[in-house]
Coordinates of C-alpha atoms and ligand atoms in Angstrom, one line a residue:
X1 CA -25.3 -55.9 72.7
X2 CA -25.5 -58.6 69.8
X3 CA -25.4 -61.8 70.9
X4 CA -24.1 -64.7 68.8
X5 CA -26.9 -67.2 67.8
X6 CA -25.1 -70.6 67.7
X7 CA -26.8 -70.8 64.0
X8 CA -26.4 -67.5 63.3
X9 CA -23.4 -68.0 60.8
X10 CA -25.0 -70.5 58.8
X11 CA -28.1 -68.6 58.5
X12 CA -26.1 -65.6 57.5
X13 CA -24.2 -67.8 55.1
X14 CA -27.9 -69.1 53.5
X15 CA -28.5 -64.8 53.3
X16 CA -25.7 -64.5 51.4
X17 CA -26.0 -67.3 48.6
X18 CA -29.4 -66.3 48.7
X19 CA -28.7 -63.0 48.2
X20 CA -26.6 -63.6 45.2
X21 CA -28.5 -66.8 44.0
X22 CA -32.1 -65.3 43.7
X23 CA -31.1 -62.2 40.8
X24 CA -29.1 -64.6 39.5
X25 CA -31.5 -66.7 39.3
X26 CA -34.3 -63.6 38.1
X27 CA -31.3 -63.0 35.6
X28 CA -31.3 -65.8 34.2
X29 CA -35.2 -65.9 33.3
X30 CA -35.4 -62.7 32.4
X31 CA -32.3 -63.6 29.3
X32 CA -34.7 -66.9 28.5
X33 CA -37.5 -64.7 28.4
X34 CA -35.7 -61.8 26.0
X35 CA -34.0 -64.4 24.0
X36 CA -37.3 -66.4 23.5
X37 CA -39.2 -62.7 22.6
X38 CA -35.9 -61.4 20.7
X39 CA -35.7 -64.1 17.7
X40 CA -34.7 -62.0 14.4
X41 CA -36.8 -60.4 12.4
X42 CA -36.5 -61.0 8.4
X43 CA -35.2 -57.5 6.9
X44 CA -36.9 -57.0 3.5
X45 CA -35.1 -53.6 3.4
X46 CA -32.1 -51.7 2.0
X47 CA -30.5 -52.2 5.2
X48 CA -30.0 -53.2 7.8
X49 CA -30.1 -56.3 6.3
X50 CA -30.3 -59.6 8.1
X51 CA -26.7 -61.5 8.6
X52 CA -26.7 -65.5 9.0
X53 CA -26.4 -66.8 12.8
X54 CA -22.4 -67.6 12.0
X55 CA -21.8 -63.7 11.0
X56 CA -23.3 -62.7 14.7
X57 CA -21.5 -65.6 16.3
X58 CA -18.3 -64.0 14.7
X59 CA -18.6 -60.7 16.4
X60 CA -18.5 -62.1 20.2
X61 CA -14.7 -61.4 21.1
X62 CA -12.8 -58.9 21.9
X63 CA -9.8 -58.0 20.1
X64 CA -7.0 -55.4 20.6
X65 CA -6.5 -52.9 17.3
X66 CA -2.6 -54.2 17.7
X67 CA -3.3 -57.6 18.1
X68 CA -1.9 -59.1 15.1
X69 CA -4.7 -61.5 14.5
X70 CA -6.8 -58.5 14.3
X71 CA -4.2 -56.8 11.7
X72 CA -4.4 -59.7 9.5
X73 CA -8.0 -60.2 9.2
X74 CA -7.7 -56.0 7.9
X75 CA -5.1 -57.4 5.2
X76 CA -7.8 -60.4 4.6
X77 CA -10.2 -58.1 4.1
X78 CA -8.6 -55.3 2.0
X79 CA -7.5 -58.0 -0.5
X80 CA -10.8 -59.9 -0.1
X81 CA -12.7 -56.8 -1.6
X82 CA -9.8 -55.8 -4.1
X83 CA -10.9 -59.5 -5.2
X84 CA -14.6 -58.9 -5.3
X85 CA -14.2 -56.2 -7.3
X86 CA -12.1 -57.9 -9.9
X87 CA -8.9 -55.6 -9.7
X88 CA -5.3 -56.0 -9.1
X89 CA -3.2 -54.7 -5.8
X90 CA -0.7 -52.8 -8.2
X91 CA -3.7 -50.8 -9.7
X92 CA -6.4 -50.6 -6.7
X93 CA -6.3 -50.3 -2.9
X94 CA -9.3 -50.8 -0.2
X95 CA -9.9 -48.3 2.9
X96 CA -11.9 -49.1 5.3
X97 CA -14.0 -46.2 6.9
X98 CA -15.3 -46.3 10.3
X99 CA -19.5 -45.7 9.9
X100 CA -22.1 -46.2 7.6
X101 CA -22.2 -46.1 3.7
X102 CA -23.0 -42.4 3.7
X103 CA -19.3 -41.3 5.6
X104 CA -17.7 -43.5 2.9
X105 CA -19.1 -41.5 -0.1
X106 CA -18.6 -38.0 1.7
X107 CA -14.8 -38.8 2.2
X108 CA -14.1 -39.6 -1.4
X109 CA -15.5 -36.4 -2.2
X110 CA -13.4 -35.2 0.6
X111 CA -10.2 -36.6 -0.7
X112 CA -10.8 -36.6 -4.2
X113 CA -12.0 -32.8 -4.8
X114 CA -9.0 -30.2 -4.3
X115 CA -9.8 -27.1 -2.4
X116 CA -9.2 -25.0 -6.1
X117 CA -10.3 -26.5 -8.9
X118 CA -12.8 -29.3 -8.5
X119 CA -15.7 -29.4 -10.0
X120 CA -18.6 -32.1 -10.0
X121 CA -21.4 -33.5 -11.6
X122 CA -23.5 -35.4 -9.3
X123 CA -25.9 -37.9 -11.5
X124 CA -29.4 -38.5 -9.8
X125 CA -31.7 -40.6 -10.6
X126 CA -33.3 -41.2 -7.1
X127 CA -32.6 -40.3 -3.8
X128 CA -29.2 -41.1 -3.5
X129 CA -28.3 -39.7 -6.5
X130 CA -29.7 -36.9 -5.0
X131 CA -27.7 -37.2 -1.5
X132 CA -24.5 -36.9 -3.7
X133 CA -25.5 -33.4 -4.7
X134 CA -26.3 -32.4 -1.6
X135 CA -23.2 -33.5 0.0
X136 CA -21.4 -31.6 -2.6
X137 CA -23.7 -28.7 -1.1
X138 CA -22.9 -28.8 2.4
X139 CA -19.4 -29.4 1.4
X140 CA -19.1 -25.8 -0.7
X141 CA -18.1 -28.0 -3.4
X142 CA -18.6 -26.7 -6.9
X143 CA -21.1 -29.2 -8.6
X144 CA -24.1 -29.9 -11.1
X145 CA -26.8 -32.1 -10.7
X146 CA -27.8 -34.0 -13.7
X147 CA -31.2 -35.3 -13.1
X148 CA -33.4 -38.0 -14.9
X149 CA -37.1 -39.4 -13.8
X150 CA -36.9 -42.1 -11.3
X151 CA -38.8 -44.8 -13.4
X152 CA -35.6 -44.6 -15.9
X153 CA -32.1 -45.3 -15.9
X154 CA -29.3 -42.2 -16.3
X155 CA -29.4 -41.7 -20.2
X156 CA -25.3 -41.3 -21.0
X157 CA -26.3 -39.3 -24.1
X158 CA -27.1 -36.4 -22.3
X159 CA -24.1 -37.5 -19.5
X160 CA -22.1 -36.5 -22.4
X161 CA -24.2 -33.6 -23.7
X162 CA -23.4 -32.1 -20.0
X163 CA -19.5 -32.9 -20.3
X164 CA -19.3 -31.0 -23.3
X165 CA -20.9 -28.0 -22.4
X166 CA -18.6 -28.1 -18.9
X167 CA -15.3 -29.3 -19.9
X168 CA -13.7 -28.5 -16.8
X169 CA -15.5 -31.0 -14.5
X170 CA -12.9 -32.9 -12.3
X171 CA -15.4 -35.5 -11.4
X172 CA -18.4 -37.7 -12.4
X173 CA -21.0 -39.4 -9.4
X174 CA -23.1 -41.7 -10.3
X175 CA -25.1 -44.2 -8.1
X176 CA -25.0 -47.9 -9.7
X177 CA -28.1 -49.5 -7.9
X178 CA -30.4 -46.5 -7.6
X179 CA -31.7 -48.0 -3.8
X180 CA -34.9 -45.2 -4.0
X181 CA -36.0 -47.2 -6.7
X182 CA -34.2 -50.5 -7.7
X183 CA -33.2 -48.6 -11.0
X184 CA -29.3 -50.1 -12.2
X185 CA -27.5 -47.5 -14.2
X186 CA -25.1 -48.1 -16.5
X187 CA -22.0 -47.1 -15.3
X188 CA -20.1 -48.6 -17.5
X189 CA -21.6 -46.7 -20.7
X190 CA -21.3 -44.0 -18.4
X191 CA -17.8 -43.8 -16.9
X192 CA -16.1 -44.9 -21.1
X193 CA -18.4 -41.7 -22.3
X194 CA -16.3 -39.4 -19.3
X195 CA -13.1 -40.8 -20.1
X196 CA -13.3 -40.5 -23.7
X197 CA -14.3 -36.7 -23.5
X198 CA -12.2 -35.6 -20.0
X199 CA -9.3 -38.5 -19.6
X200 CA -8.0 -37.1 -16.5
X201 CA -11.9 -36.8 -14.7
X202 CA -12.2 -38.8 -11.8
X203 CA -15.0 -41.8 -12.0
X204 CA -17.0 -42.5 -8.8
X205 CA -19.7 -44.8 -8.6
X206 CA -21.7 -45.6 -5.4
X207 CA -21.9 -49.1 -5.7
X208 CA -23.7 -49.3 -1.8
X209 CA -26.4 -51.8 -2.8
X210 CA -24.9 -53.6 -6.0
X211 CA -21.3 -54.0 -4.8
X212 CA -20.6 -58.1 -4.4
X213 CA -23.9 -59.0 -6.2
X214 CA -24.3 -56.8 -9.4
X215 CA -21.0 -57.8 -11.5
X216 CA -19.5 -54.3 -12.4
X217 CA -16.3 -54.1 -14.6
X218 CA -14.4 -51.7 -13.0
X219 CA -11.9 -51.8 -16.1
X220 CA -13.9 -51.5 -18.3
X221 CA -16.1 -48.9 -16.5
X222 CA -12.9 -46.9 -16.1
X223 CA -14.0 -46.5 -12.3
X224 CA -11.7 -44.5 -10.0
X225 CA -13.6 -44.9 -6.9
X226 CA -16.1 -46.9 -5.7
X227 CA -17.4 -47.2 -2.4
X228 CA -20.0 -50.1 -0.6
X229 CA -20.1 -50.8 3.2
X230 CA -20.0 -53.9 5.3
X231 CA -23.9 -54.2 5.7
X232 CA -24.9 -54.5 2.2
X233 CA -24.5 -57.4 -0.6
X234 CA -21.6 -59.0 1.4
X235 CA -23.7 -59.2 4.1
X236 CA -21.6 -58.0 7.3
X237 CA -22.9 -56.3 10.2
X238 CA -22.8 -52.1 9.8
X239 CA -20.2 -49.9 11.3
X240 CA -17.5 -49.7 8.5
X241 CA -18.0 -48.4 4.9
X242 CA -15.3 -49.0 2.2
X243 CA -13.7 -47.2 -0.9
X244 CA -12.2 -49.2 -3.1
X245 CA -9.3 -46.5 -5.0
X246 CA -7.6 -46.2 -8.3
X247 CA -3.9 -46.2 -6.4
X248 CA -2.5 -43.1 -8.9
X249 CA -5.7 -41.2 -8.2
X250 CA -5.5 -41.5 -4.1
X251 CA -1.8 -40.8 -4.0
X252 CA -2.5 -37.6 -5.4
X253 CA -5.0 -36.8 -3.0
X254 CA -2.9 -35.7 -0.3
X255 CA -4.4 -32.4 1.9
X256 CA -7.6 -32.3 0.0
X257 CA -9.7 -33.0 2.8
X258 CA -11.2 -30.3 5.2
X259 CA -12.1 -33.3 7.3
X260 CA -9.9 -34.8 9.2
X261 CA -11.8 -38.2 10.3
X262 CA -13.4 -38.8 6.3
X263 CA -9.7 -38.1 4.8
X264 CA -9.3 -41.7 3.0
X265 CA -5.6 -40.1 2.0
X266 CA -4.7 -40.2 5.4
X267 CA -6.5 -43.3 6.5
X268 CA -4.6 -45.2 3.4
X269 CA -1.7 -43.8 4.6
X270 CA -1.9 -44.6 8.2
X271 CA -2.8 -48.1 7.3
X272 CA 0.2 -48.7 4.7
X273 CA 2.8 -47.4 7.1
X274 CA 1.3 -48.6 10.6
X275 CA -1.6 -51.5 9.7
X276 CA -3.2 -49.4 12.2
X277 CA -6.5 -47.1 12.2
X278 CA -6.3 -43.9 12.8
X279 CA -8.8 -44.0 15.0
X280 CA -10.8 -46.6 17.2
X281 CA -11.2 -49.3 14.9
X282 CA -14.7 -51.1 14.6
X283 CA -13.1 -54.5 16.0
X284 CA -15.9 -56.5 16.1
X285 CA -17.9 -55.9 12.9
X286 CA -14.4 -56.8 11.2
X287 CA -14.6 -59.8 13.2
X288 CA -18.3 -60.0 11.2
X289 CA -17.2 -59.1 7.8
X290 CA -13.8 -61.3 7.9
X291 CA -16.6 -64.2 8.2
X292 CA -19.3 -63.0 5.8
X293 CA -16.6 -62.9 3.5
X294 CA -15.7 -66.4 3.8
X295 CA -19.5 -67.2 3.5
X296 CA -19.5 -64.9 0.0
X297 CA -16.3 -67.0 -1.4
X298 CA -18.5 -69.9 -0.1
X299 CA -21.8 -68.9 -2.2
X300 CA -20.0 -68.8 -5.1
X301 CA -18.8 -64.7 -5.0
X302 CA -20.2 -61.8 -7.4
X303 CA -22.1 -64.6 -9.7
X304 CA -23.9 -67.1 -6.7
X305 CA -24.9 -64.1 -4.5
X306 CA -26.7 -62.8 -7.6
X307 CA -28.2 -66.2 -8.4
X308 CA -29.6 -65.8 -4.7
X309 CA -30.7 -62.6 -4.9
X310 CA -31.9 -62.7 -8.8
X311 CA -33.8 -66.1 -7.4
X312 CA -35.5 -64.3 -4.6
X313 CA -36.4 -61.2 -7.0
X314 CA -38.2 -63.7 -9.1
X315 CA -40.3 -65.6 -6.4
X316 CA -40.9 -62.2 -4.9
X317 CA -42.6 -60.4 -8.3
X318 CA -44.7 -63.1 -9.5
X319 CA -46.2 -63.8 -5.9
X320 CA -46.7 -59.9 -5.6
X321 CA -48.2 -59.9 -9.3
X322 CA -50.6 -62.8 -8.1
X323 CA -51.5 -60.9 -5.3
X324 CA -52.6 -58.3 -7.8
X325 CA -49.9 -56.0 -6.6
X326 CA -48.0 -53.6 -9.7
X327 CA -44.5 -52.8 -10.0
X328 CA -43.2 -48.8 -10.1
X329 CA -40.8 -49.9 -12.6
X330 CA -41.5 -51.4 -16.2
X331 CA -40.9 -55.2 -16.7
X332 CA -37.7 -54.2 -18.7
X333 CA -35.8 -52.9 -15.7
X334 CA -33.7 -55.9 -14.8
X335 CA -32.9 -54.8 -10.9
X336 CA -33.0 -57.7 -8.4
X337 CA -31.6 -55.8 -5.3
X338 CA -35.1 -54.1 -4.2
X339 CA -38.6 -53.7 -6.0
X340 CA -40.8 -50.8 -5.6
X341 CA -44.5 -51.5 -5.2
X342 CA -47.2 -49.2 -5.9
X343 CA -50.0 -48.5 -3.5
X344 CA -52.8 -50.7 -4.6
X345 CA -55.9 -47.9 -4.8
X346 CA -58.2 -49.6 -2.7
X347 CA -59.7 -48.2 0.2
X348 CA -59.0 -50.2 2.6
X349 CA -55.0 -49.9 2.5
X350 CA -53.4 -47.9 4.5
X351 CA -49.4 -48.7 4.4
X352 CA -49.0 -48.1 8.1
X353 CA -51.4 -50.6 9.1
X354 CA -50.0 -53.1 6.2
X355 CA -46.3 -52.3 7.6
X356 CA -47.2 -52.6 11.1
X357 CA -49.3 -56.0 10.8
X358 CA -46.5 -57.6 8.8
X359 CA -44.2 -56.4 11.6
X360 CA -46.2 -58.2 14.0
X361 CA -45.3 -61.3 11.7
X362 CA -41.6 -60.3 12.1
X363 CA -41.7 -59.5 8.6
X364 CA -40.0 -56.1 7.5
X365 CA -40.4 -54.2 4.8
X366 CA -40.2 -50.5 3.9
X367 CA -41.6 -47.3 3.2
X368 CA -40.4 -45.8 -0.2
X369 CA -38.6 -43.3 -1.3
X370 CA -39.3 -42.6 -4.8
X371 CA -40.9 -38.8 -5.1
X372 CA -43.8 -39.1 -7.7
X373 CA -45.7 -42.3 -6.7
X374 CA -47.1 -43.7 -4.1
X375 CA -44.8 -47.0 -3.1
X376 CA -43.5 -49.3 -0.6
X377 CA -40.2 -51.5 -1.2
X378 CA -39.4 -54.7 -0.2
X379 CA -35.5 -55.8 -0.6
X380 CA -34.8 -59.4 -2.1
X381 CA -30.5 -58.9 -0.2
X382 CA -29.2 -60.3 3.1
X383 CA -29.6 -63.2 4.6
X384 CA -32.5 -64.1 2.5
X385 CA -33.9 -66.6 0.8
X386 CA -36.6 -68.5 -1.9
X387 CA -38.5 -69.4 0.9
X388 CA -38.2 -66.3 3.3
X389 CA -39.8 -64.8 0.6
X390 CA -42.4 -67.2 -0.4
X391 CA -43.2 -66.9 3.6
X392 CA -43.8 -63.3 3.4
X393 CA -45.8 -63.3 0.3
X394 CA -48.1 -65.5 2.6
X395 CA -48.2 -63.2 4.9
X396 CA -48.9 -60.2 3.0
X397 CA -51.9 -62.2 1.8
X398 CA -53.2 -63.5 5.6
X399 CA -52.7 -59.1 5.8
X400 CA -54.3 -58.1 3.2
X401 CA -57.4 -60.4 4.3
X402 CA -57.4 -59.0 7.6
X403 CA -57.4 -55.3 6.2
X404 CA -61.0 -56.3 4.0
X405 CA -58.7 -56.1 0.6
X406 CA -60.4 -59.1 -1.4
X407 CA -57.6 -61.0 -3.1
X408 CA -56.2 -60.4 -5.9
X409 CA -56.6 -57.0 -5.8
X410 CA -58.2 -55.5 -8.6
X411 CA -57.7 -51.9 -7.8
Ligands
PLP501 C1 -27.1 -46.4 -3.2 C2 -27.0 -46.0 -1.8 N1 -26.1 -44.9 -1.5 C3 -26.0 -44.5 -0.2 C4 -26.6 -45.1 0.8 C5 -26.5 -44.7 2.2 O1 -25.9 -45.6 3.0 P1 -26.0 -45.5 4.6 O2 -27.4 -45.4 5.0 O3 -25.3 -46.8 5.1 O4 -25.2 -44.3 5.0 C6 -27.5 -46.2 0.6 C7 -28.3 -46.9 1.6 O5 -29.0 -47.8 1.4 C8 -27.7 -46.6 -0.8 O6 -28.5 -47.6 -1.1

């Protein structure tokens, strides 16, 4: 039988707030330790890219899709980036797409491209000129790849040598900021030469890296559809892409898509007549992006984040120079988005160990991606600045010591 200690309540009482004191208390060390070990690491990459502290801070509510503060932050934004872009309402419309830059581009190609008679050219200079024709592939979309080296720009001369000799193309791709290599084509050149031979040809440029800091006329350019998403120049946090659509071009769009989910027809739709999503909208990282894009207005738009960005480009190739380090590209290419590096010769480097020691520093950079050389990138976009950059050129150089490359390297 239990017999009742006079004390016994208040020592079962002491049990209990211990029991719920001490992992409280273990909890709250543990979050001191991981915040203290979890400080952010600069992103010298093509994304993800760093966001400032206010961007993160943005994201921390929860918000209903109907709420109507959330519905008018998705108005904010659509006309935000109809801004950005330089274009009116009456001529242009923004959808959002839930996921990264890559669902964005495959659902213009899903919308644009009827099920009969489309036809593509896909220009590639890199990579992701490359990823458009093989989208194109997967898709069973009839399409050509126009290709050109990846230490040059796309050469509209033989853009419209290609148009000729296919007349019936419904669609030109082109990449503005090749990413692979830092390459900017010129789209403009580019999208007047397909206009002037096939008027009714669709224009679509993937503007992924460029869009909000690499001024593009889109009149001028004669674009259709552009695309960009939320982690890039305007420096959100990722989980939505956006297409920025010629409004006679999209209305004519609707049924094209075999995908339900990347049909921008439909999303456009949906939003216009309901200011809902289709589907589960990516709540927070609109939260994000509503801010960033205060902070953009705040920097000045298209022409201060390129100042940044041009600013960190500078600091970043004449430290790298001095560290005896060579560019892939010649001087003449103008790109400030991302440079590509070659692999200096000497034996001692090994890009793992160089990757991996400036990651102990919490400095990123990245592997590349161009096919014929031997590179590394390091991206100059984000929430980066002069002296971010000036701090990882010191780094590189406390790495390059500890790796027995004798500075500047000669090799
Ligand atoms: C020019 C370009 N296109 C497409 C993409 C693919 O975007 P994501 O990786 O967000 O799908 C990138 C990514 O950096 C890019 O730079």
């Amino acid at each position: 039988m239990a017999v009742n200690h006079p004390f016994m309540h208040i020592k079962t009482r002491l049990f209990g707030i211990r029991r719920i004191w001490r992992p409280l208390a273990v909890g709250c060390r543990h979050l001191h330790r991981t915040s203290a070990a979890m400080a952010d690491k600069k992103l010298f990459t093509p994304g993800p890219l760093g966001t400032s502290e206010t961007v993160k801070q943005a994201m921390l509510r929860d918000l209903g899709s109907r709420d109507l503060e959330f519905i008018s932050i998705i108005k904010k934004i659509r006309a935000g980036l109809l801004d950005a872009a330089g274009v009116s309402s009456a001529d242009f419309t923004v959808v959002p797409m839930q996921g990264s830059g890559t669902f964005a581009v495959e659902s213009v190609f899903q919308t644009a491209c009827n099920r009969e008679n489309s036809q593509v050219l896909c220009i590639s200079s890199g990579a992701y000129g490359a990823r458009l024709g093989r989208i194109c592939e997967v898709m069973g979309l009839r399409h050509q790849v126009l290709s050109f080296p990846e230490d040059g720009s796309v050469d509209p001369a033989r853009v419209e040598a290609a148009l000729r000799a296919n007349p019936s193309t419904t669609m030109v791709a082109i990449v503005h900021c090749e990413t692979s290599s830092g390459i900017i084509n010129d789209v403009i050149t580019v999208g007047k030469t397909v206009k002037a031979i096939i008027p009714d040809c669709d224009v679509f440029v993937d503007g992924m890296s460029s869009f909000g800091a690499v001024p593009l006329d889109v009149g001028a350019g004669q674009v259709d559809y552009l695309v960009s998403s939320a982690n890039k120049c305007l420096q959100g946090v990722p989980g939505f892409a956006y297409i920025i659509a010629r409004l006679s071009k999209l209305q004519k769009c609707k049924g094209n898509s075999r995908s339900l989910s990347l049909d921008a027809y439909d999303q456009w739709d949906n939003l216009e007549r309901t200011s809902q999503f289709r589907f589960t909208p990516p709540t927070h990282t609109m939260l994000a992006f509503s801010q960033a894009m205060e902070e953009f207005q705040l920097e000045g738009g298209v022409q201060g984040r390129a100042a940044r960005y041009k600013e960190n480009c500078t600091v970043l190739k004449a430290g790298m120079r001095e560290i005896g380090f060579k560019e892939f590209l010649a001087p003449h290419h103008d790109g400030y988005i991302i440079t590509s590096f070659c692999f200096p010769k000497h034996k001692n480097f090994n890009f793992n160990t160089f990757y991996t020691k400036l990651n102990e520093r919490d400095q990123v950079i990245y592997p590349g991606k161009v096919l014929n050389a031997e590179c590394f990138r390091i991206g100059n976009i984000g929430h980066l600045f002069p002296a971010d950059v000036r701090h990882l050129l010191g780094c590189i150089q406390e790495v390059c010591k500890e790796m027995d490359i004798p500075l500047p390297i000669t090799e």
